[in-house]
């Protein structure tokens, strides 16, 4: 089966600019996650969707980050305006069915904020 | 709150020798435990998981992990390391207590495994 797709793979922007990342999960996977992975750290959840509804966005910096999954398939994560500390790899993952199913990760988008 | 600790930033082992990558966790209820591997410029790949049952879990590429409830540990092991096993390994946990709709994993900080020829 095709994996989780993400684009772009790399992005370099100036601080205070805006940026958007796109994710296409594995077909049929109802749950979609966005994680932020800062260099030298493990991934940290930003937001979890179940179909097109938000389940957990408790760690999303809502003053600058937003995400949507309008039709319950693809998702977009946006940062506006970006800060230097937003430099990280943004990982999208998806999973299906039961609560203990493993998550499948995309290759990530590496964001550098100058 | 759930948490994971990987006490070693790096583990070095010679090819053919057994390897162990350590992980301890903290949860309120019972844990779901996972190991993922990350190769350069690639996303995380699932290796294995513990949900319930047998404490010894076997996974991909010859890896296995042992769940120890009394020590709250879930160490990753392999009997004979390969140079191609060199990568970044992450342990992750999900607490079964609480809102079951929230399925996000809490990851450790990662352990870099270096296998020397």
PDB file of C-alpha atoms in Angstrom:
ATOM      1  CA  UNK A   1       0.000   0.000   0.000  1.00  0.00           C
ATOM      2  CA  UNK A   2       1.126   3.572  -0.599  1.00  0.00           C
ATOM      3  CA  UNK A   3       2.578   5.327   2.413  1.00  0.00           C
ATOM      4  CA  UNK A   4       1.895   8.703   3.953  1.00  0.00           C
ATOM      5  CA  UNK A   5       2.802  11.490   1.540  1.00  0.00           C
ATOM      6  CA  UNK A   6       4.038  14.915   2.594  1.00  0.00           C
ATOM      7  CA  UNK A   7       5.092  18.014   0.723  1.00  0.00           C
ATOM      8  CA  UNK A   8       7.235  19.947   0.468  1.00  0.00           C
ATOM      9  CA  UNK A   9      10.198  17.969   1.789  1.00  0.00           C
ATOM     10  CA  UNK A  10      12.194  21.095   2.615  1.00  0.00           C
ATOM     11  CA  UNK A  11      11.268  24.719   3.211  1.00  0.00           C
ATOM     12  CA  UNK A  12      13.336  27.750   4.136  1.00  0.00           C
ATOM     13  CA  UNK A  13      11.603  30.978   5.140  1.00  0.00           C
ATOM     14  CA  UNK A  14      12.336  34.215   6.964  1.00  0.00           C
ATOM     15  CA  UNK A  15      10.870  34.786  10.412  1.00  0.00           C
ATOM     16  CA  UNK A  16       7.407  36.364  10.403  1.00  0.00           C
ATOM     17  CA  UNK A  17       6.617  34.757   7.039  1.00  0.00           C
ATOM     18  CA  UNK A  18       3.908  32.126   6.669  1.00  0.00           C
ATOM     19  CA  UNK A  19       4.254  28.530   5.509  1.00  0.00           C
ATOM     20  CA  UNK A  20       1.963  25.586   4.831  1.00  0.00           C
ATOM     21  CA  UNK A  21       2.573  21.862   4.814  1.00  0.00           C
ATOM     22  CA  UNK A  22       0.441  19.200   3.149  1.00  0.00           C
ATOM     23  CA  UNK A  23      -0.209  15.595   4.112  1.00  0.00           C
ATOM     24  CA  UNK A  24      -2.020  12.750   2.383  1.00  0.00           C
ATOM     25  CA  UNK A  25      -2.524   9.794   4.738  1.00  0.00           C
ATOM     26  CA  UNK A  26      -2.765   6.130   3.888  1.00  0.00           C
ATOM     27  CA  UNK A  27      -6.065   5.397   2.179  1.00  0.00           C
ATOM     28  CA  UNK A  28      -8.778   4.485   4.654  1.00  0.00           C
ATOM     29  CA  UNK A  29      -6.961   5.749   7.724  1.00  0.00           C
ATOM     30  CA  UNK A  30      -9.413   7.781   9.779  1.00  0.00           C
ATOM     31  CA  UNK A  31      -6.906   9.186  12.256  1.00  0.00           C
ATOM     32  CA  UNK A  32      -4.293  11.726  11.236  1.00  0.00           C
ATOM     33  CA  UNK A  33      -1.590  13.305  13.388  1.00  0.00           C
ATOM     34  CA  UNK A  34       0.833  16.174  13.019  1.00  0.00           C
ATOM     35  CA  UNK A  35       4.016  15.970  15.089  1.00  0.00           C
ATOM     36  CA  UNK A  36       6.857  18.459  15.500  1.00  0.00           C
ATOM     37  CA  UNK A  37      10.356  17.014  15.838  1.00  0.00           C
ATOM     38  CA  UNK A  38      13.015  19.463  16.957  1.00  0.00           C
ATOM     39  CA  UNK A  39      16.620  18.410  16.332  1.00  0.00           C
ATOM     40  CA  UNK A  40      17.816  16.033  19.034  1.00  0.00           C
ATOM     41  CA  UNK A  41      14.347  15.374  20.420  1.00  0.00           C
ATOM     42  CA  UNK A  42      11.554  12.902  19.883  1.00  0.00           C
ATOM     43  CA  UNK A  43       8.412  13.884  17.981  1.00  0.00           C
ATOM     44  CA  UNK A  44       5.832  15.894  19.911  1.00  0.00           C
ATOM     45  CA  UNK A  45       2.155  15.865  19.007  1.00  0.00           C
ATOM     46  CA  UNK A  46       0.690  19.081  17.647  1.00  0.00           C
ATOM     47  CA  UNK A  47      -2.788  17.923  16.639  1.00  0.00           C
ATOM     48  CA  UNK A  48      -4.838  14.753  16.125  1.00  0.00           C
ATOM     49  CA  UNK A  49      -7.791  14.449  13.754  1.00  0.00           C
ATOM     50  CA  UNK A  50     -10.409  11.725  13.698  1.00  0.00           C
ATOM     51  CA  UNK A  51     -11.938  11.954  10.214  1.00  0.00           C
ATOM     52  CA  UNK A  52     -12.397  15.730   9.855  1.00  0.00           C
ATOM     53  CA  UNK A  53     -12.806  16.495  13.563  1.00  0.00           C
ATOM     54  CA  UNK A  54     -10.135  17.598  16.010  1.00  0.00           C
ATOM     55  CA  UNK A  55      -9.574  15.151  18.882  1.00  0.00           C
ATOM     56  CA  UNK A  56      -6.543  16.687  20.549  1.00  0.00           C
ATOM     57  CA  UNK A  57      -4.958  20.067  19.887  1.00  0.00           C
ATOM     58  CA  UNK A  58      -3.850  20.766  23.446  1.00  0.00           C
ATOM     59  CA  UNK A  59      -0.200  21.273  22.436  1.00  0.00           C
ATOM     60  CA  UNK A  60      -0.824  23.300  19.285  1.00  0.00           C
ATOM     61  CA  UNK A  61       0.332  26.943  19.611  1.00  0.00           C
ATOM     62  CA  UNK A  62      -2.960  28.290  18.381  1.00  0.00           C
ATOM     63  CA  UNK A  63      -1.792  31.885  18.152  1.00  0.00           C
ATOM     64  CA  UNK A  64       0.356  30.954  15.154  1.00  0.00           C
ATOM     65  CA  UNK A  65      -0.379  27.372  14.140  1.00  0.00           C
ATOM     66  CA  UNK A  66      -3.532  26.125  12.457  1.00  0.00           C
ATOM     67  CA  UNK A  67      -4.519  22.855  10.822  1.00  0.00           C
ATOM     68  CA  UNK A  68      -7.457  21.513   8.918  1.00  0.00           C
ATOM     69  CA  UNK A  69      -8.705  18.281   7.415  1.00  0.00           C
ATOM     70  CA  UNK A  70     -11.781  19.445   5.613  1.00  0.00           C
ATOM     71  CA  UNK A  71     -12.885  16.275   3.828  1.00  0.00           C
ATOM     72  CA  UNK A  72     -11.449  13.798   6.284  1.00  0.00           C
ATOM     73  CA  UNK A  73      -8.574  12.838   4.001  1.00  0.00           C
ATOM     74  CA  UNK A  74      -5.786  15.332   3.227  1.00  0.00           C
ATOM     75  CA  UNK A  75      -4.610  17.776   5.846  1.00  0.00           C
ATOM     76  CA  UNK A  76      -2.804  21.108   5.868  1.00  0.00           C
ATOM     77  CA  UNK A  77      -0.736  22.560   8.700  1.00  0.00           C
ATOM     78  CA  UNK A  78      -0.026  26.295   8.601  1.00  0.00           C
ATOM     79  CA  UNK A  79       2.304  28.534  10.573  1.00  0.00           C
ATOM     80  CA  UNK A  80       1.698  32.276  10.502  1.00  0.00           C
ATOM     81  CA  UNK A  81       3.869  34.099  11.449  1.00  0.00           C
ATOM     82  CA  UNK A  82       6.849  31.792  11.820  1.00  0.00           C
ATOM     83  CA  UNK A  83       9.409  32.176  14.595  1.00  0.00           C
ATOM     84  CA  UNK A  84      12.999  30.983  14.747  1.00  0.00           C
ATOM     85  CA  UNK A  85      12.037  28.284  17.252  1.00  0.00           C
ATOM     86  CA  UNK A  86       9.658  26.747  14.720  1.00  0.00           C
ATOM     87  CA  UNK A  87      12.640  25.294  12.861  1.00  0.00           C
ATOM     88  CA  UNK A  88      11.986  21.559  13.012  1.00  0.00           C
ATOM     89  CA  UNK A  89      10.817  18.562  11.036  1.00  0.00           C
ATOM     90  CA  UNK A  90       7.045  18.345  10.769  1.00  0.00           C
ATOM     91  CA  UNK A  91       5.847  14.771  10.594  1.00  0.00           C
ATOM     92  CA  UNK A  92       2.443  13.594   9.499  1.00  0.00           C
ATOM     93  CA  UNK A  93       1.213  10.170  10.580  1.00  0.00           C
ATOM     94  CA  UNK A  94      -1.957   8.161  10.136  1.00  0.00           C
ATOM     95  CA  UNK A  95      -3.533   5.141  11.743  1.00  0.00           C
ATOM     96  CA  UNK A  96      -6.663   3.072  11.436  1.00  0.00           C
ATOM     97  CA  UNK A  97      -9.196   1.356  13.603  1.00  0.00           C
ATOM     98  CA  UNK A  98      -8.392   0.454  17.141  1.00  0.00           C
ATOM     99  CA  UNK A  99      -6.614   2.558  19.691  1.00  0.00           C
ATOM    100  CA  UNK A 100      -3.474   0.425  19.820  1.00  0.00           C
ATOM    101  CA  UNK A 101      -2.772   0.334  16.082  1.00  0.00           C
ATOM    102  CA  UNK A 102       0.632   1.581  15.080  1.00  0.00           C
ATOM    103  CA  UNK A 103       0.990   4.932  13.380  1.00  0.00           C
ATOM    104  CA  UNK A 104       2.523   5.189   9.928  1.00  0.00           C
ATOM    105  CA  UNK A 105       4.720   8.222   9.378  1.00  0.00           C
ATOM    106  CA  UNK A 106       5.467  10.257   6.305  1.00  0.00           C
ATOM    107  CA  UNK A 107       9.001  11.412   5.405  1.00  0.00           C
ATOM    108  CA  UNK A 108       8.445  14.798   7.036  1.00  0.00           C
ATOM    109  CA  UNK A 109       8.965  18.426   6.017  1.00  0.00           C
ATOM    110  CA  UNK A 110      12.143  20.047   7.259  1.00  0.00           C
ATOM    111  CA  UNK A 111      11.464  23.715   8.033  1.00  0.00           C
ATOM    112  CA  UNK A 112      14.257  26.208   8.536  1.00  0.00           C
ATOM    113  CA  UNK A 113      13.304  29.676   9.785  1.00  0.00           C
ATOM    114  CA  UNK A 114      16.007  32.316   9.303  1.00  0.00           C
TER     115      UNK A 114
ATOM    116  CA  UNK B   1       0.786  12.333  32.338  1.00  0.00           C
ATOM    117  CA  UNK B   2       2.712   9.795  30.336  1.00  0.00           C
ATOM    118  CA  UNK B   3       6.466   9.962  29.760  1.00  0.00           C
ATOM    119  CA  UNK B   4       9.317   7.965  28.277  1.00  0.00           C
ATOM    120  CA  UNK B   5      13.008   7.967  29.133  1.00  0.00           C
ATOM    121  CA  UNK B   6      15.802   6.697  26.923  1.00  0.00           C
ATOM    122  CA  UNK B   7      18.853   7.056  29.160  1.00  0.00           C
ATOM    123  CA  UNK B   8      21.487   6.550  26.470  1.00  0.00           C
ATOM    124  CA  UNK B   9      22.045   9.104  23.724  1.00  0.00           C
ATOM    125  CA  UNK B  10      24.188   6.619  21.817  1.00  0.00           C
ATOM    126  CA  UNK B  11      24.897   2.906  21.903  1.00  0.00           C
ATOM    127  CA  UNK B  12      27.957   1.459  20.173  1.00  0.00           C
ATOM    128  CA  UNK B  13      28.207  -2.234  19.366  1.00  0.00           C
ATOM    129  CA  UNK B  14      30.331  -4.395  17.103  1.00  0.00           C
ATOM    130  CA  UNK B  15      28.695  -6.214  14.221  1.00  0.00           C
ATOM    131  CA  UNK B  16      27.605  -9.702  15.250  1.00  0.00           C
ATOM    132  CA  UNK B  17      27.323  -8.812  18.927  1.00  0.00           C
ATOM    133  CA  UNK B  18      23.996  -8.568  20.767  1.00  0.00           C
ATOM    134  CA  UNK B  19      22.536  -5.105  21.249  1.00  0.00           C
ATOM    135  CA  UNK B  20      20.220  -3.542  23.796  1.00  0.00           C
ATOM    136  CA  UNK B  21      18.593  -0.113  23.628  1.00  0.00           C
ATOM    137  CA  UNK B  22      17.003   0.888  26.914  1.00  0.00           C
ATOM    138  CA  UNK B  23      13.584   2.451  27.542  1.00  0.00           C
ATOM    139  CA  UNK B  24      11.603   3.145  30.691  1.00  0.00           C
ATOM    140  CA  UNK B  25       8.137   4.648  30.854  1.00  0.00           C
ATOM    141  CA  UNK B  26       5.614   6.222  33.192  1.00  0.00           C
ATOM    142  CA  UNK B  27       1.839   6.009  32.790  1.00  0.00           C
ATOM    143  CA  UNK B  28      -1.230   6.107  35.019  1.00  0.00           C
ATOM    144  CA  UNK B  29      -2.847   2.972  33.665  1.00  0.00           C
ATOM    145  CA  UNK B  30      -1.541   0.157  31.528  1.00  0.00           C
ATOM    146  CA  UNK B  31       0.766   1.059  28.674  1.00  0.00           C
ATOM    147  CA  UNK B  32       0.775   0.478  24.987  1.00  0.00           C
ATOM    148  CA  UNK B  33       4.475   0.506  24.047  1.00  0.00           C
ATOM    149  CA  UNK B  34       6.116   0.959  20.673  1.00  0.00           C
ATOM    150  CA  UNK B  35       9.562   1.066  19.095  1.00  0.00           C
ATOM    151  CA  UNK B  36      10.244   3.053  15.942  1.00  0.00           C
ATOM    152  CA  UNK B  37      13.431   3.451  13.900  1.00  0.00           C
ATOM    153  CA  UNK B  38      14.428   6.546  11.942  1.00  0.00           C
ATOM    154  CA  UNK B  39      16.943   6.510   9.115  1.00  0.00           C
ATOM    155  CA  UNK B  40      18.467   9.774   7.817  1.00  0.00           C
ATOM    156  CA  UNK B  41      16.020  11.962   5.898  1.00  0.00           C
ATOM    157  CA  UNK B  42      13.244   9.439   6.347  1.00  0.00           C
ATOM    158  CA  UNK B  43      10.187   9.201   8.538  1.00  0.00           C
ATOM    159  CA  UNK B  44       9.811   6.887  11.482  1.00  0.00           C
ATOM    160  CA  UNK B  45       9.297   3.219  10.719  1.00  0.00           C
ATOM    161  CA  UNK B  46       7.389   0.927  13.053  1.00  0.00           C
ATOM    162  CA  UNK B  47       9.408  -1.952  14.539  1.00  0.00           C
ATOM    163  CA  UNK B  48       7.215  -3.587  17.160  1.00  0.00           C
ATOM    164  CA  UNK B  49       4.622  -3.026  19.847  1.00  0.00           C
ATOM    165  CA  UNK B  50       3.439  -4.390  23.167  1.00  0.00           C
ATOM    166  CA  UNK B  51      -0.282  -4.291  23.842  1.00  0.00           C
ATOM    167  CA  UNK B  52      -0.958  -7.233  26.125  1.00  0.00           C
ATOM    168  CA  UNK B  53      -0.017 -10.874  26.598  1.00  0.00           C
ATOM    169  CA  UNK B  54       3.467 -12.319  26.196  1.00  0.00           C
ATOM    170  CA  UNK B  55       6.105 -10.015  27.647  1.00  0.00           C
ATOM    171  CA  UNK B  56       8.547 -10.820  24.836  1.00  0.00           C
ATOM    172  CA  UNK B  57       7.502  -9.165  21.605  1.00  0.00           C
ATOM    173  CA  UNK B  58       9.097  -9.944  18.250  1.00  0.00           C
ATOM    174  CA  UNK B  59       9.193  -7.395  15.464  1.00  0.00           C
ATOM    175  CA  UNK B  60      10.723  -6.469  12.145  1.00  0.00           C
ATOM    176  CA  UNK B  61      14.340  -7.062  11.081  1.00  0.00           C
ATOM    177  CA  UNK B  62      15.022  -9.538  13.907  1.00  0.00           C
ATOM    178  CA  UNK B  63      14.366  -7.070  16.709  1.00  0.00           C
ATOM    179  CA  UNK B  64      12.543  -7.986  19.885  1.00  0.00           C
ATOM    180  CA  UNK B  65      11.607  -6.186  23.084  1.00  0.00           C
ATOM    181  CA  UNK B  66      10.831  -7.314  26.594  1.00  0.00           C
ATOM    182  CA  UNK B  67       8.075  -5.699  28.621  1.00  0.00           C
ATOM    183  CA  UNK B  68       8.835  -5.601  32.353  1.00  0.00           C
ATOM    184  CA  UNK B  69       5.950  -4.161  34.346  1.00  0.00           C
ATOM    185  CA  UNK B  70       7.715  -4.123  37.723  1.00  0.00           C
ATOM    186  CA  UNK B  71      10.645  -2.179  36.283  1.00  0.00           C
ATOM    187  CA  UNK B  72       8.435  -0.150  33.902  1.00  0.00           C
ATOM    188  CA  UNK B  73      10.849  -0.971  31.103  1.00  0.00           C
ATOM    189  CA  UNK B  74      10.608  -1.976  27.465  1.00  0.00           C
ATOM    190  CA  UNK B  75      14.160  -2.567  26.243  1.00  0.00           C
ATOM    191  CA  UNK B  76      14.829  -3.243  22.563  1.00  0.00           C
ATOM    192  CA  UNK B  77      17.121  -6.152  21.762  1.00  0.00           C
ATOM    193  CA  UNK B  78      18.678  -8.006  18.872  1.00  0.00           C
ATOM    194  CA  UNK B  79      20.840 -11.145  19.195  1.00  0.00           C
ATOM    195  CA  UNK B  80      23.268 -10.189  16.415  1.00  0.00           C
ATOM    196  CA  UNK B  81      23.716  -6.602  15.231  1.00  0.00           C
ATOM    197  CA  UNK B  82      24.216  -5.608  11.594  1.00  0.00           C
ATOM    198  CA  UNK B  83      25.933  -2.488  10.283  1.00  0.00           C
ATOM    199  CA  UNK B  84      22.652  -1.674   8.537  1.00  0.00           C
ATOM    200  CA  UNK B  85      20.947  -1.454  11.951  1.00  0.00           C
ATOM    201  CA  UNK B  86      22.758   1.837  12.554  1.00  0.00           C
ATOM    202  CA  UNK B  87      19.998   4.428  12.964  1.00  0.00           C
ATOM    203  CA  UNK B  88      18.045   6.470  15.510  1.00  0.00           C
ATOM    204  CA  UNK B  89      15.655   4.475  17.680  1.00  0.00           C
ATOM    205  CA  UNK B  90      12.642   5.882  19.495  1.00  0.00           C
ATOM    206  CA  UNK B  91      10.577   4.322  22.246  1.00  0.00           C
ATOM    207  CA  UNK B  92       6.987   5.557  22.592  1.00  0.00           C
ATOM    208  CA  UNK B  93       4.119   5.024  25.004  1.00  0.00           C
ATOM    209  CA  UNK B  94       0.399   5.557  25.090  1.00  0.00           C
ATOM    210  CA  UNK B  95      -1.529   5.391  28.355  1.00  0.00           C
ATOM    211  CA  UNK B  96      -4.663   3.247  28.187  1.00  0.00           C
ATOM    212  CA  UNK B  97      -6.277   5.230  30.985  1.00  0.00           C
ATOM    213  CA  UNK B  98      -8.202   8.372  30.158  1.00  0.00           C
ATOM    214  CA  UNK B  99      -9.748   9.619  26.959  1.00  0.00           C
ATOM    215  CA  UNK B 100      -9.480   6.661  24.603  1.00  0.00           C
ATOM    216  CA  UNK B 101     -10.071   8.947  21.649  1.00  0.00           C
ATOM    217  CA  UNK B 102      -6.705  10.559  22.236  1.00  0.00           C
ATOM    218  CA  UNK B 103      -4.239   8.181  20.640  1.00  0.00           C
ATOM    219  CA  UNK B 104      -1.132  10.307  20.393  1.00  0.00           C
ATOM    220  CA  UNK B 105       2.141   8.734  21.382  1.00  0.00           C
ATOM    221  CA  UNK B 106       4.665  10.223  23.769  1.00  0.00           C
ATOM    222  CA  UNK B 107       8.171   9.624  22.442  1.00  0.00           C
ATOM    223  CA  UNK B 108      11.511   9.384  24.156  1.00  0.00           C
ATOM    224  CA  UNK B 109      14.384  11.564  23.037  1.00  0.00           C
ATOM    225  CA  UNK B 110      15.893   8.795  20.926  1.00  0.00           C
ATOM    226  CA  UNK B 111      19.015   6.620  21.047  1.00  0.00           C
ATOM    227  CA  UNK B 112      21.509   6.560  18.221  1.00  0.00           C
ATOM    228  CA  UNK B 113      22.726   3.033  17.519  1.00  0.00           C
ATOM    229  CA  UNK B 114      26.105   2.743  15.877  1.00  0.00           C
ATOM    230  CA  UNK B 115      27.157  -0.726  14.711  1.00  0.00           C
ATOM    231  CA  UNK B 116      30.820  -0.993  13.808  1.00  0.00           C
ATOM    232  CA  UNK B 117      32.023  -3.472  11.181  1.00  0.00           C
TER     233      UNK B 117
END
